[in-house]
Amino acid sequence: MMHDNETRGGPGRTPGFEELDPSRDDVWYWARFQDRVMAETMPELLRRQRSARVTFAQVMESWSRLLVPGMVAAAAVAATLLLSQAEPPSINDSAVVLEELMFPVGPGQEELPDFLVSGDALDRDAVLFAVEGY
Amino acid sequence: MDELTALSDAELVERSSEGDSAAFGQLVLRYRRAAYSVALSVTRRHEDAEDAAQEAFAAALSRLEECRDPERFGGWFLTIVRNRSRNLLRRERIRQSEPIPITVASREPGPEKVSERADLRARLRGALEVLTQVQREVVLLHDLEGWKHREIAERLDMPSGTVRSHLHHARKMLREQLSIPPLAEERERTG
């Protein structure tokens, strides 16, 4: 929609109303008015210009300032953990460790419990006796 | 500047919101007279109308995001003008309790016209005083700024028929008031 309020404005249609027009005897009135408004609003316009200049790249850059150090730190921690971690035990080793824990074979206990030696099905009472001693 | 003149209010609002001073300047250019007229219809004093209109532009810029329909910037902006004017008037009334007459900018007219124009201004002031605020606003936008009924209806957010009705009644009252000869006025005052 085209607007021409300014160019159409001026002397009123009703005789006498032009007396209320501030520019009737002061042709520069509206120019001064415009200048004052623009001067008053300049700080806000500048603030908006600065906000509008924030481009996608700038947004990514500002994000990268947080993300990159975070990712580097996370990678360093992960690398440290990987390097310091011992070789994970195999499934068989784990089973042996578990068995050793359950059934320690020390200097005075060279022989395996009977319930392990026999090929019969495990007897619950025998297992409990061997492990807990009752 | 020609390019800006062809832009719609919505486009100017969008550019202004990004800090485009030329676009905002075009909005000021487009609405400064209307802002003054609306402010004058409320404050009825030139100096206050000027202040309110200027303040309204600054307020509108800082709250541009609140303009939900930028194509109807005019109506939204004139509401700000009206509210600013009322606030200013309220402050003035608190400061001084005397009635506020309609005054115009101080000027230096030619000596041959001084008396005639002073008389016309006085009669116009008196005539406008009897109108309601809405009637003053409509008649000033139409008869001082030259806005069409449709434009006033759009910007003041009222049906075109209502604008015509306000204008009709306002003009009728103005005619009645302005047809009173100054001498008769004087007689009424002194008699």
Coordinates of C-alpha atoms in Angstrom, one line a residue:
Chain A
M1 CA 0.0 0.0 0.0
M2 CA 1.4 3.3 -1.1
H3 CA 1.4 6.1 1.5
D4 CA 1.6 9.7 0.8
N5 CA 0.4 11.2 4.0
E6 CA 3.3 13.6 4.1
T7 CA 3.0 14.9 0.6
R8 CA -0.7 15.1 0.9
G9 CA -0.6 16.8 4.3
G10 CA -0.4 20.5 4.7
P11 CA -3.1 23.1 4.4
G12 CA -6.3 21.6 5.7
R13 CA -9.5 21.1 3.8
T14 CA -11.6 23.1 6.2
P15 CA -10.8 26.8 6.1
G16 CA -9.1 27.9 9.2
F17 CA -7.6 24.5 10.1
E18 CA -4.3 25.5 8.5
E19 CA -3.9 27.8 11.6
L20 CA -3.3 24.7 13.6
D21 CA -0.5 23.5 11.3
P22 CA 2.8 24.2 12.9
S23 CA 4.5 24.6 9.6
R24 CA 2.2 27.4 8.4
D25 CA 4.7 30.1 9.3
D26 CA 7.7 27.9 9.8
V27 CA 8.5 25.9 6.7
W28 CA 11.3 24.0 8.5
Y29 CA 9.2 22.9 11.4
W30 CA 8.7 19.3 10.2
A31 CA 12.3 19.0 9.1
R32 CA 13.4 20.0 12.7
F33 CA 10.8 17.6 14.1
Q34 CA 12.2 14.8 12.0
D35 CA 15.8 15.6 13.0
R36 CA 14.8 15.6 16.7
V37 CA 13.0 12.3 16.4
M38 CA 15.9 10.7 14.5
A39 CA 18.5 12.1 17.0
E40 CA 16.4 10.7 19.9
T41 CA 16.0 7.3 18.4
M42 CA 19.6 6.9 17.0
P43 CA 20.9 4.9 20.1
E44 CA 18.0 2.4 19.7
L45 CA 18.6 2.2 15.9
L46 CA 22.3 1.5 16.5
R47 CA 21.5 -1.1 19.1
R48 CA 19.2 -2.8 16.6
Q49 CA 21.8 -2.6 13.8
R50 CA 24.3 -4.4 16.1
S51 CA 21.8 -7.1 16.9
A52 CA 20.9 -7.6 13.2
R53 CA 24.5 -8.0 12.3
V54 CA 24.8 -11.2 14.2
T55 CA 25.0 -13.7 11.3
F56 CA 24.7 -17.5 11.3
A57 CA 28.5 -17.7 11.2
Q58 CA 28.8 -15.5 14.2
V59 CA 26.2 -17.6 16.1
M60 CA 28.3 -20.8 15.2
E61 CA 31.4 -19.0 16.2
S62 CA 30.0 -18.1 19.6
W63 CA 28.8 -21.7 20.0
S64 CA 32.2 -23.0 19.0
R65 CA 33.8 -21.0 21.8
L66 CA 31.9 -23.2 24.2
L67 CA 31.8 -26.4 22.3
V68 CA 35.3 -26.8 21.1
P69 CA 37.0 -26.6 24.5
G70 CA 34.3 -28.9 25.9
M71 CA 34.9 -31.4 23.1
V72 CA 38.7 -31.2 23.5
A73 CA 38.4 -31.8 27.2
A74 CA 36.0 -34.7 26.7
A75 CA 38.4 -36.3 24.1
A76 CA 41.4 -35.9 26.4
V77 CA 39.5 -37.6 29.3
A78 CA 38.4 -40.4 27.0
A79 CA 42.0 -40.9 25.7
T80 CA 43.4 -40.9 29.3
L81 CA 40.9 -43.5 30.3
L82 CA 41.6 -45.7 27.3
L83 CA 45.3 -45.5 27.8
S84 CA 45.3 -46.1 31.5
Q85 CA 42.7 -49.0 31.4
A86 CA 44.3 -52.5 31.6
E87 CA 43.5 -55.1 29.0
P88 CA 40.1 -56.3 29.7
P89 CA 40.0 -59.9 31.0
S90 CA 38.7 -62.6 28.7
I91 CA 35.5 -64.5 29.5
N92 CA 37.5 -67.6 30.5
D93 CA 39.8 -65.6 32.8
S94 CA 36.8 -64.0 34.4
A95 CA 35.3 -67.4 35.1
V96 CA 38.6 -68.6 36.6
V97 CA 38.8 -65.5 38.8
L98 CA 35.3 -66.1 40.0
E99 CA 36.0 -69.7 40.7
E100 CA 39.1 -68.9 42.6
L101 CA 37.2 -66.4 44.6
M102 CA 34.5 -68.9 45.4
F103 CA 36.7 -71.8 46.0
P104 CA 40.2 -70.6 47.1
V105 CA 42.8 -73.3 46.8
G106 CA 45.4 -72.3 49.2
P107 CA 48.5 -74.1 50.6
G108 CA 46.4 -76.1 53.0
Q109 CA 43.6 -76.8 50.5
E110 CA 45.2 -78.4 47.5
E111 CA 42.4 -80.7 46.7
L112 CA 39.3 -79.7 45.0
P113 CA 36.0 -80.3 47.0
D114 CA 34.4 -83.6 46.3
F115 CA 31.3 -82.1 44.7
L116 CA 33.5 -80.6 42.0
V117 CA 35.5 -83.7 41.5
S118 CA 32.6 -86.0 41.1
G119 CA 30.8 -86.0 37.7
D120 CA 27.4 -86.1 39.5
A121 CA 25.0 -83.2 39.5
L122 CA 25.8 -80.5 42.1
D123 CA 24.5 -81.1 45.5
R124 CA 23.2 -77.9 47.0
D125 CA 24.1 -78.8 50.6
A126 CA 27.6 -79.8 49.5
V127 CA 28.2 -76.6 47.7
L128 CA 27.0 -74.5 50.7
F129 CA 29.2 -76.5 53.0
A130 CA 32.3 -76.0 50.8
V131 CA 31.8 -72.3 50.3
E132 CA 30.4 -71.2 53.7
G133 CA 31.8 -73.9 55.9
Y134 CA 28.4 -75.2 57.1
Chain B
M1 CA 14.4 7.9 -0.9
D2 CA 12.0 7.0 -3.8
E3 CA 12.5 3.3 -3.1
L4 CA 11.5 3.8 0.6
T5 CA 8.4 5.9 -0.4
A6 CA 7.1 2.9 -2.4
L7 CA 7.6 0.5 0.5
S8 CA 4.6 -0.6 2.6
D9 CA 4.4 0.1 6.3
A10 CA 5.2 -3.6 7.0
E11 CA 8.4 -3.5 5.0
L12 CA 9.5 -0.3 6.7
V13 CA 8.7 -1.8 10.1
E14 CA 10.8 -4.9 9.3
R15 CA 13.7 -2.8 8.1
S16 CA 13.4 -0.5 11.1
S17 CA 13.4 -3.4 13.4
E18 CA 16.9 -4.2 12.0
G19 CA 18.1 -0.7 12.7
D20 CA 17.6 0.7 9.2
S21 CA 17.5 4.4 10.1
A22 CA 16.4 5.4 6.5
A23 CA 13.4 3.1 6.8
F24 CA 12.5 4.4 10.2
G25 CA 12.9 7.9 9.0
Q26 CA 10.4 7.2 6.3
L27 CA 7.9 6.0 8.9
V28 CA 8.5 9.2 10.8
L29 CA 8.0 11.2 7.6
R30 CA 4.8 9.3 6.9
Y31 CA 3.2 9.6 10.3
R32 CA 4.7 12.7 11.9
R33 CA 1.8 15.0 10.9
A34 CA -0.8 12.4 11.9
A35 CA 1.0 11.9 15.2
Y36 CA 0.9 15.6 15.9
S37 CA -2.8 15.9 15.0
V38 CA -3.8 13.0 17.3
A39 CA -1.6 14.3 20.1
L40 CA -3.1 17.8 19.6
S41 CA -6.6 16.4 19.7
V42 CA -5.8 15.0 23.2
T43 CA -3.4 17.6 24.7
R44 CA -5.0 20.6 22.9
R45 CA -1.7 22.4 23.3
H46 CA 1.0 22.7 20.6
E47 CA 4.0 22.1 22.9
D48 CA 2.5 19.1 24.5
A49 CA 1.4 17.6 21.2
E50 CA 4.9 18.1 19.8
D51 CA 6.4 16.3 22.9
A52 CA 3.9 13.5 22.9
A53 CA 4.4 12.9 19.1
Q54 CA 8.2 12.8 19.5
E55 CA 8.0 10.5 22.5
A56 CA 5.6 8.2 20.7
F57 CA 8.1 7.7 17.8
A58 CA 10.8 6.7 20.3
A59 CA 8.4 4.4 22.2
A60 CA 7.2 2.8 19.0
L61 CA 10.7 2.0 17.9
S62 CA 11.7 0.5 21.2
R63 CA 8.5 -1.7 21.2
L64 CA 8.4 -2.5 17.5
E65 CA 8.3 -6.2 18.1
E66 CA 4.9 -5.7 19.9
C67 CA 3.4 -4.5 16.6
R68 CA 1.7 -7.8 15.7
D69 CA 0.4 -6.7 12.3
P70 CA 3.1 -4.5 10.8
E71 CA 0.8 -3.7 7.8
R72 CA -1.4 -1.9 10.4
F73 CA 1.5 0.0 11.9
G74 CA -0.5 3.2 11.6
G75 CA -3.3 2.2 13.9
W76 CA -0.9 0.7 16.4
F77 CA 1.4 3.7 16.4
L78 CA -1.5 6.2 16.8
T79 CA -2.6 4.3 19.8
I80 CA 0.8 4.9 21.3
V81 CA 0.5 8.6 20.4
R82 CA -2.9 8.7 22.1
N83 CA -1.6 7.0 25.3
R84 CA 1.5 9.1 25.4
S85 CA -0.6 12.3 25.0
R86 CA -3.0 11.2 27.8
N87 CA -0.1 10.4 30.1
L88 CA 1.5 13.8 29.3
L89 CA -1.8 15.5 29.9
R90 CA -2.2 13.7 33.2
R91 CA 1.2 14.8 34.3
E92 CA 0.4 18.4 33.3
R93 CA -2.9 18.3 35.2
I94 CA -1.1 17.2 38.3
R95 CA 1.4 20.0 37.8
Q96 CA -1.1 22.7 37.2
S97 CA -4.8 22.4 37.8
E98 CA -5.8 25.2 35.3
P99 CA -7.7 24.3 32.1
I100 CA -5.6 23.7 29.0
P101 CA -6.5 25.8 26.0
I102 CA -5.6 24.7 22.4
T103 CA -2.6 26.7 21.4
V104 CA -0.4 26.7 18.3
A105 CA 3.2 27.2 17.8
S106 CA 4.6 30.6 18.5
R107 CA 5.1 32.3 15.2
E108 CA 5.8 35.6 13.7
P109 CA 3.0 36.3 11.2
G110 CA 2.9 39.4 9.0
P111 CA 1.5 42.4 10.8
E112 CA -1.4 42.8 8.4
K113 CA -2.7 39.4 9.4
V114 CA -2.1 39.4 13.0
S115 CA -5.5 40.4 14.2
E116 CA -7.5 38.4 11.7
R117 CA -5.6 35.2 12.3
A118 CA -5.6 35.6 16.1
D119 CA -9.3 35.9 15.9
L120 CA -9.6 32.9 13.7
R121 CA -7.4 30.8 15.9
A122 CA -9.4 31.9 19.0
R123 CA -12.7 30.9 17.4
L124 CA -11.2 27.6 16.1
R125 CA -9.9 26.8 19.6
G126 CA -13.2 27.5 21.1
A127 CA -15.0 25.4 18.5
L128 CA -12.7 22.4 18.9
E129 CA -13.1 22.5 22.7
V130 CA -16.8 21.5 22.4
L131 CA -16.0 18.4 20.4
T132 CA -15.2 15.0 22.0
Q133 CA -11.7 13.8 21.8
V134 CA -12.6 11.2 19.1
Q135 CA -14.3 13.9 17.1
R136 CA -11.3 16.2 17.4
E137 CA -9.0 13.4 16.3
V138 CA -11.1 12.5 13.3
V139 CA -11.7 16.1 12.2
L140 CA -8.0 17.0 12.6
L141 CA -6.8 14.0 10.7
H142 CA -9.3 14.7 8.0
D143 CA -9.4 18.4 7.8
L144 CA -5.9 19.3 8.8
E145 CA -3.9 16.3 7.6
G146 CA -6.1 15.4 4.7
W147 CA -6.6 11.8 5.5
K148 CA -9.4 9.9 3.7
H149 CA -12.2 8.3 5.6
R150 CA -10.8 4.9 4.8
E151 CA -7.4 5.7 6.1
I152 CA -8.8 7.1 9.3
A153 CA -10.9 4.1 9.7
E154 CA -8.0 1.8 9.2
R155 CA -5.6 3.7 11.5
L156 CA -8.1 4.3 14.3
D157 CA -9.5 0.8 14.0
M158 CA -13.1 1.9 13.6
P159 CA -15.7 1.3 10.9
S160 CA -15.7 3.8 8.0
G161 CA -19.3 4.7 8.8
T162 CA -18.3 5.6 12.3
V163 CA -15.6 7.9 11.0
R164 CA -18.1 9.6 8.7
S165 CA -20.6 10.0 11.5
H166 CA -17.9 11.5 13.8
L167 CA -16.8 13.8 11.1
H168 CA -20.4 14.8 10.2
H169 CA -21.2 15.7 13.8
A170 CA -17.9 17.4 14.4
R171 CA -18.3 19.6 11.3
K172 CA -21.8 20.4 12.2
M173 CA -20.8 21.5 15.7
L174 CA -17.8 23.4 14.3
R175 CA -20.0 25.2 11.8
E176 CA -22.3 26.2 14.6
Q177 CA -19.5 27.4 16.7
L178 CA -17.6 29.2 13.9
S179 CA -20.6 31.0 12.6
I180 CA -21.0 32.9 15.8
P181 CA -19.6 36.4 15.1
P182 CA -16.9 37.5 17.5
L183 CA -18.9 40.5 18.4
A184 CA -21.8 38.3 19.5
E185 CA -19.3 36.2 21.5
E186 CA -18.1 39.3 23.2
R187 CA -21.6 40.4 24.0
E188 CA -22.4 37.0 25.5
R189 CA -19.2 37.2 27.6
T190 CA -19.7 40.7 28.8
G191 CA -23.5 40.5 29.0

